[in-house]
Short mmCIF file of C-alpha atoms in Angstrom, two decimals:
data_model
loop_
_atom_site.label_atom_id
_atom_site.label_comp_id
_atom_site.label_asym_id
_atom_site.label_seq_id
_atom_site.Cartn_x
_atom_site.Cartn_y
_atom_site.Cartn_z
CA UNK N 1 -17.62 56.07 -39.50
CA UNK N 2 -15.62 55.80 -36.06
CA UNK N 3 -12.09 55.11 -36.78
CA UNK N 4 -11.76 52.30 -35.01
CA UNK N 5 -14.65 50.69 -37.98
CA UNK N 6 -12.17 52.80 -40.41
CA UNK N 7 -9.19 50.98 -39.59
CA UNK N 8 -10.68 47.38 -39.65
CA UNK N 9 -11.71 48.28 -43.16
CA UNK N 10 -8.54 49.20 -43.95
CA UNK N 11 -7.11 46.39 -42.89
CA UNK N 12 -8.93 43.47 -44.36
CA UNK N 13 -8.99 46.05 -47.97
CA UNK N 14 -5.11 45.20 -47.40
CA UNK N 15 -5.16 41.57 -47.24
CA UNK N 16 -7.26 41.52 -50.18
CA UNK N 17 -4.78 44.27 -52.67
CA UNK N 18 -1.76 42.13 -51.32
CA UNK N 19 -2.46 38.41 -51.36
CA UNK N 20 -2.45 38.71 -55.40
CA UNK N 21 0.55 40.15 -55.36
CA UNK N 22 2.09 38.65 -53.14
CA UNK N 23 1.57 34.52 -54.60
CA UNK N 24 2.11 36.61 -58.19
CA UNK N 25 5.76 36.88 -56.33
CA UNK N 26 5.97 40.34 -56.56
CA UNK N 27 8.42 41.81 -54.51
CA UNK N 28 8.01 44.59 -51.27
CA UNK N 29 4.23 43.21 -51.96
CA UNK N 30 3.75 43.66 -47.78
CA UNK N 31 4.14 47.93 -49.20
CA UNK N 32 2.80 48.03 -52.26
CA UNK N 33 -0.84 46.13 -50.95
CA UNK N 34 -1.46 48.42 -47.97
CA UNK N 35 0.00 51.68 -50.12
CA UNK N 36 -3.19 50.47 -52.49
CA UNK N 37 -5.66 50.24 -50.23
CA UNK N 38 -4.83 53.01 -48.09
CA UNK N 39 -5.17 55.40 -51.58
CA UNK N 40 -8.78 53.72 -52.04
CA UNK N 41 -9.76 54.32 -48.51
CA UNK N 42 -8.01 58.04 -48.78
CA UNK N 43 -10.60 58.64 -51.88
CA UNK N 44 -13.50 57.16 -50.48
CA UNK N 45 -13.49 59.31 -47.37
CA UNK N 46 -11.66 58.30 -45.15
CA UNK N 47 -10.29 60.33 -42.03
CA UNK N 48 -7.82 58.36 -40.34
CA UNK N 49 -4.10 59.17 -40.49
CA UNK N 50 -0.99 57.20 -39.09
CA UNK N 51 -0.07 59.22 -35.95
CA UNK N 52 3.55 60.47 -36.55
CA UNK N 53 5.49 58.39 -33.71
CA UNK N 54 4.22 55.47 -35.61
CA UNK N 55 5.70 56.75 -38.46
CA UNK N 56 8.99 56.84 -36.36
CA UNK N 57 8.63 53.75 -35.30
CA UNK N 58 8.96 52.20 -39.18
CA UNK N 59 11.49 54.07 -40.14
CA UNK N 60 14.12 52.77 -36.86
CA UNK N 61 12.45 49.22 -37.75
CA UNK N 62 13.55 50.29 -41.45
CA UNK N 63 17.07 51.37 -40.54
CA UNK N 64 17.69 48.09 -38.76
CA UNK N 65 16.54 46.23 -41.19
CA UNK N 66 18.59 47.67 -43.63
CA UNK N 67 22.26 48.52 -41.15
CA UNK N 68 21.76 44.00 -40.89
CA UNK N 69 22.61 43.83 -44.90
CA UNK N 70 25.32 45.80 -44.62
CA UNK N 71 28.80 44.12 -45.00
CA UNK N 72 32.16 45.67 -45.99
CA UNK N 73 31.37 46.37 -49.39
CA UNK N 74 28.88 49.10 -48.46
CA UNK N 75 31.64 51.35 -47.69
CA UNK N 76 33.59 50.00 -50.33
CA UNK N 77 31.57 50.69 -52.75
CA UNK N 78 30.68 54.05 -52.20
CA UNK N 79 34.69 54.56 -51.56
CA UNK N 80 35.94 52.57 -55.19
CA UNK N 81 33.18 54.87 -57.27
CA UNK N 82 32.55 57.56 -55.20
CA UNK N 83 33.17 59.99 -58.62
CA UNK N 84 30.55 57.94 -60.44
CA UNK N 85 28.09 58.07 -57.84
CA UNK N 86 28.59 62.11 -56.54
CA UNK N 87 27.81 62.50 -60.33
CA UNK N 88 24.76 60.77 -60.32
CA UNK N 89 23.44 61.90 -57.29
CA UNK N 90 23.97 65.59 -57.78
CA UNK N 91 22.77 65.17 -61.53
CA UNK N 92 19.28 63.92 -60.26
CA UNK N 93 19.09 67.03 -57.67
CA UNK N 94 20.05 69.16 -60.75
CA UNK N 95 17.04 67.59 -62.74
CA UNK N 96 14.81 68.07 -60.09
CA UNK N 97 15.81 71.29 -59.07
CA UNK N 98 15.08 72.59 -63.04
CA UNK N 99 12.07 71.00 -62.58
CA UNK N 100 10.66 72.63 -59.93
CA UNK N 101 11.56 76.10 -60.97
CA UNK N 102 10.04 75.30 -64.75
CA UNK N 103 6.83 74.34 -63.19
CA UNK N 104 7.08 77.50 -60.63
CA UNK N 105 7.95 79.89 -63.56
CA UNK N 106 4.59 78.69 -65.32
CA UNK N 107 2.33 80.04 -62.36
CA UNK N 108 0.18 77.14 -62.23
CA UNK N 109 1.78 76.59 -58.37
CA UNK N 110 1.35 79.29 -55.36
CA UNK N 111 4.88 80.77 -55.14
CA UNK N 112 7.35 78.40 -54.36
CA UNK N 113 5.19 75.36 -53.54
CA UNK N 114 7.03 73.60 -57.11
CA UNK N 115 10.52 73.93 -55.89
CA UNK N 116 9.70 72.29 -52.91
CA UNK N 117 7.77 69.92 -54.08
CA UNK N 118 9.82 68.61 -56.98
CA UNK N 119 13.22 67.89 -54.66
CA UNK N 120 14.03 64.73 -55.15
CA UNK N 121 13.98 63.46 -51.41
CA UNK N 122 13.82 64.36 -47.93
CA UNK N 123 9.45 64.86 -47.77
CA UNK N 124 9.56 66.06 -44.34
CA UNK N 125 12.53 68.42 -43.84
CA UNK N 126 11.02 69.68 -47.53
CA UNK N 127 7.05 70.57 -46.52
CA UNK N 128 8.89 72.09 -42.90
CA UNK N 129 10.86 74.54 -45.23
CA UNK N 130 7.93 75.09 -47.22
CA UNK N 131 5.92 76.02 -45.07
CA UNK N 132 8.22 78.23 -43.45
CA UNK N 133 8.58 79.68 -46.88
CA UNK N 134 4.95 81.05 -47.14
CA UNK N 135 4.76 77.98 -49.83
CA UNK N 136 1.41 75.66 -50.24
CA UNK N 137 3.10 72.50 -47.61
CA UNK N 138 -0.24 70.37 -48.54
CA UNK N 139 0.75 70.90 -52.48
CA UNK N 140 4.60 70.21 -51.29
CA UNK N 141 3.48 66.88 -49.80
CA UNK N 142 1.01 65.68 -53.08
CA UNK N 143 4.22 66.11 -55.06
CA UNK N 144 6.31 64.36 -52.85
CA UNK N 145 4.41 61.31 -52.35
CA UNK N 146 2.82 60.97 -55.58
CA UNK N 147 6.51 61.05 -57.10
CA UNK N 148 7.05 57.96 -54.26
CA UNK N 149 4.34 56.28 -55.18
CA UNK N 150 5.13 56.17 -59.42
CA UNK N 151 8.42 55.71 -58.76
CA UNK N 152 7.63 52.66 -56.47
CA UNK N 153 4.68 51.24 -58.79
CA UNK N 154 7.38 51.04 -61.56
CA UNK N 155 10.56 49.79 -60.12
CA UNK N 156 8.54 46.82 -57.88
CA UNK N 157 7.03 46.28 -61.87
CA UNK N 158 10.39 46.52 -62.73
CA UNK N 159 12.09 44.13 -60.51
CA UNK N 160 8.55 41.23 -61.11
CA UNK N 161 8.77 41.50 -65.06
CA UNK N 162 12.85 41.38 -65.19
CA UNK N 163 12.78 38.56 -63.08
CA UNK N 164 14.47 40.18 -60.40
CA UNK N 165 11.94 39.43 -58.10
CA UNK N 166 12.92 36.97 -54.99
CA UNK N 167 10.44 34.60 -56.58
CA UNK N 168 7.94 32.96 -54.41
CA UNK N 169 8.71 31.55 -51.18
CA UNK N 170 8.39 28.59 -49.16
CA UNK N 171 5.27 29.37 -46.05
CA UNK N 172 6.44 32.05 -43.85
CA UNK N 173 6.89 31.02 -40.32
CA UNK N 174 5.56 34.91 -39.42
CA UNK N 175 5.24 34.39 -35.44
CA UNK N 176 8.59 31.68 -35.47
CA UNK N 177 9.61 32.28 -31.65
CA UNK N 178 12.64 35.13 -31.82
CA UNK N 179 14.56 35.99 -28.81
CA UNK N 180 12.80 38.64 -26.66
CA UNK N 181 15.18 40.11 -24.69
CA UNK N 182 17.34 40.92 -27.90
CA UNK N 183 14.48 42.00 -30.05
CA UNK N 184 13.76 44.49 -27.59
CA UNK N 185 17.35 46.15 -26.65
CA UNK N 186 18.02 46.10 -30.50
CA UNK N 187 14.63 48.39 -30.70
CA UNK N 188 15.38 50.65 -27.43
CA UNK N 189 18.77 51.45 -28.48
CA UNK N 190 17.26 52.60 -32.20
CA UNK N 191 14.74 54.58 -30.90
CA UNK N 192 17.04 56.53 -28.47
CA UNK N 193 19.60 56.50 -30.63
CA UNK N 194 16.78 58.59 -33.23
CA UNK N 195 15.66 60.39 -30.41
CA UNK N 196 18.48 61.64 -29.68
CA UNK N 197 19.65 62.73 -33.05
CA UNK N 198 16.37 64.48 -33.44
CA UNK N 199 17.01 66.36 -30.22
CA UNK N 200 20.13 67.41 -31.84
CA UNK N 201 18.30 68.44 -34.45
CA UNK N 202 20.36 65.74 -37.30
CA UNK N 203 18.77 65.82 -40.91
CA UNK N 204 16.22 62.67 -40.74
CA UNK N 205 17.42 61.75 -37.70
CA UNK N 206 14.67 58.63 -37.55
CA UNK N 207 16.23 57.15 -40.35
CA UNK N 208 19.95 58.05 -40.63
CA UNK N 209 21.23 58.16 -37.40
CA UNK N 210 20.06 54.48 -36.21
CA UNK N 211 21.02 53.33 -40.02
CA UNK N 212 24.65 54.42 -39.38
CA UNK N 213 24.88 53.60 -35.16
CA UNK N 214 23.60 50.01 -36.12
CA UNK N 215 25.43 49.24 -39.11
CA UNK N 216 28.87 50.00 -37.54
CA UNK N 217 28.21 47.72 -34.90
CA UNK N 218 27.38 45.07 -37.38
CA UNK N 219 30.47 44.94 -39.25
CA UNK N 220 31.95 44.80 -36.14
CA UNK N 221 30.39 42.11 -34.91
CA UNK N 222 29.03 43.85 -31.66
CA UNK N 223 26.04 42.96 -32.81
CA UNK N 224 24.00 40.14 -35.06
CA UNK N 225 20.59 42.35 -36.00
CA UNK N 226 17.78 39.50 -36.34
CA UNK N 227 14.06 41.10 -36.65
CA UNK N 228 11.36 38.91 -37.20
CA UNK N 229 8.95 38.23 -40.17
CA UNK N 230 5.86 39.47 -38.59
CA UNK N 231 8.09 42.83 -37.16
CA UNK N 232 9.18 43.73 -41.24
CA UNK N 233 5.22 43.08 -42.36
CA UNK N 234 4.08 45.38 -39.69
CA UNK N 235 6.77 48.40 -40.90
CA UNK N 236 6.06 47.47 -44.55
CA UNK N 237 2.15 47.65 -44.08
CA UNK N 238 2.58 50.98 -42.04
CA UNK N 239 4.34 52.69 -44.24
CA UNK N 240 2.59 51.44 -47.05
CA UNK N 241 -0.68 52.78 -45.52
CA UNK N 242 1.48 55.89 -44.83
CA UNK N 243 1.72 56.80 -48.29
CA UNK N 244 -1.30 55.98 -49.37
CA UNK N 245 -3.77 57.44 -46.68
CA UNK N 246 -2.47 60.93 -48.19
CA UNK N 247 -4.28 61.43 -50.69
CA UNK N 248 -7.92 62.03 -49.50
CA UNK N 249 -10.29 63.46 -51.98
CA UNK N 250 -10.01 67.04 -50.30
CA UNK N 251 -6.35 67.15 -51.29
CA UNK N 252 -6.30 65.85 -54.93
CA UNK N 253 -9.73 68.49 -55.49
CA UNK N 254 -6.67 71.37 -53.94
CA UNK N 255 -4.10 69.81 -56.18
CA UNK N 256 -6.38 69.10 -59.72
CA UNK N 257 -4.11 72.30 -61.50
CA UNK N 258 -0.89 70.56 -59.98
CA UNK N 259 -1.43 67.47 -61.51
CA UNK N 260 -0.02 67.10 -64.64
CA UNK N 261 2.64 69.46 -63.91
CA UNK N 262 3.64 67.74 -61.48
CA UNK N 263 2.99 64.11 -63.56
CA UNK N 264 5.64 65.41 -66.24
CA UNK N 265 7.92 66.30 -63.82
CA UNK N 266 7.91 62.54 -62.02
CA UNK N 267 7.89 61.08 -65.30
CA UNK N 268 11.33 63.38 -66.76
CA UNK N 269 12.75 62.76 -63.67
CA UNK N 270 12.18 59.03 -63.98
CA UNK N 271 13.36 59.49 -67.65
CA UNK N 272 16.77 61.11 -66.46
CA UNK N 273 17.44 58.63 -63.46
CA UNK N 274 17.02 55.73 -66.36
CA UNK N 275 19.74 57.58 -68.32
CA UNK N 276 22.24 57.75 -65.19
CA UNK N 277 21.08 54.36 -64.87
CA UNK N 278 22.42 53.37 -68.06
CA UNK N 279 25.86 55.24 -67.26
CA UNK N 280 26.07 52.96 -64.55
CA UNK N 281 25.09 49.72 -65.94
CA UNK N 282 28.05 51.11 -68.87
CA UNK N 283 30.92 52.10 -66.83
CA UNK N 284 30.75 49.91 -63.36
CA UNK N 285 29.17 46.78 -64.85
CA UNK N 286 26.37 46.24 -62.61
CA UNK N 287 23.12 44.71 -63.35
CA UNK N 288 20.46 46.60 -65.10
CA UNK N 289 17.54 46.57 -61.88
CA UNK N 290 20.75 47.35 -59.33
CA UNK N 291 21.56 50.65 -61.32
CA UNK N 292 17.51 51.65 -61.70
CA UNK N 293 16.98 51.37 -57.46
CA UNK N 294 20.06 52.93 -57.15
CA UNK N 295 19.31 55.93 -59.21
CA UNK N 296 15.22 56.74 -58.57
CA UNK N 297 14.18 60.02 -56.67
CA UNK N 298 13.10 58.45 -53.83
CA UNK N 299 12.03 57.79 -51.59
CA UNK N 300 14.62 55.72 -49.78
CA UNK N 301 12.04 53.86 -47.24
CA UNK N 302 9.99 52.63 -50.13
CA UNK N 303 13.41 51.82 -52.40
CA UNK N 304 14.85 49.78 -49.47
CA UNK N 305 11.52 47.49 -49.23
CA UNK N 306 12.12 46.42 -52.99
CA UNK N 307 15.73 46.37 -53.05
CA UNK N 308 15.48 43.94 -50.01
CA UNK N 309 12.66 41.99 -51.58
CA UNK N 310 14.80 41.49 -55.12
CA UNK N 311 17.96 39.69 -56.23
CA UNK N 312 20.24 43.19 -56.35
CA UNK N 313 23.29 44.41 -55.19
CA UNK N 314 21.75 46.20 -52.33
CA UNK N 315 25.06 47.42 -50.65
CA UNK N 316 25.20 49.21 -54.01
CA UNK N 317 21.83 50.52 -53.82
CA UNK N 318 21.84 51.64 -50.26
CA UNK N 319 24.91 53.11 -50.50
CA UNK N 320 23.95 55.74 -53.34
CA UNK N 321 20.68 56.21 -51.87
CA UNK N 322 21.99 57.66 -48.42
CA UNK N 323 24.26 59.89 -50.31
CA UNK N 324 21.84 60.92 -52.05
CA UNK N 325 19.45 61.73 -48.72
CA UNK N 326 22.21 63.21 -47.21
CA UNK N 327 23.57 65.51 -49.07
CA UNK N 328 19.82 66.65 -50.24
CA UNK N 329 18.74 66.66 -46.64
CA UNK N 330 21.82 68.84 -45.89
CA UNK N 331 21.91 71.23 -48.96
CA UNK N 332 18.60 70.54 -50.12
CA UNK N 333 16.97 73.49 -48.48
CA UNK N 334 19.15 76.15 -49.16
CA UNK N 335 19.49 75.08 -52.74
CA UNK N 336 15.97 75.43 -52.65
CA UNK N 337 15.93 78.42 -51.13
CA UNK N 338 17.88 80.15 -53.73
CA UNK N 339 16.32 79.11 -56.67
CA UNK N 340 13.39 80.03 -54.72
CA UNK N 341 14.96 83.50 -54.92
CA UNK N 342 14.92 83.80 -58.27
CA UNK N 343 11.86 81.92 -59.76
#
């Protein structure tokens, strides 16, 4: 099937998978529906993949979206609760590292693949480091994105059935008139900041750098971030496709021996994150879904979408998730390399 026809089929299938979720009031339906469609397409033999440039743009848009929700509570939340938050972040990293080491010791996966694949976040960084370290990058990608699917799916179900979904909104005017020049300037600025950060080799440059700059400008009142619904819907859809299309038959066949230990490690990590969420509820008196999303082990972009689509404390969720991403990106490769040398 020609690539254009494959994209059209994927788009049609995405409508079929998204509409029921949207009508039922599931949060992040515009992410989960396309992700499911992408998985079906990939397992059906689709050869299309989301170009890296589009994924780069998606990260910039999501960074601006979350920056628009940042208030002074964002920084204050972390400053006021940093000992507990740091403990939670380090605990998630420790559990993921132990899981990777345990799988590596069994010899089921080649070399140090399990250690890089089990890292709690910074998937792109871990895949690059894994290749440089001689690990199987395809298996690392499989382990990383399988965890994203588990975490995002469970978070969506918890949000919906836990009564935290934002509810079925009034009919959305997807193409309502929006100021064109401010939107173009904002996107151009975000892209420029991300490109500069990438040039400087800063960690998670496409998300963290635009997020930090836009948040600071938003807090200072210098800019007001307003993104039209159609742009956010497109970003959610592309992110879902990017995740789903990675699960090809070839990768699943290649990873069949790794499936059980990978799923087991994901279940253990999610369970430990649930216990840490209970600790946050007990110590900081936050609501259960806020605590669960804050401790969920990745990925930050999908958790951000679910948080923004639910009735939770977005500032709390993003403060802890951002702290985890920064620590994993800065110290994760060195930690994984240290463990790999001893595995």
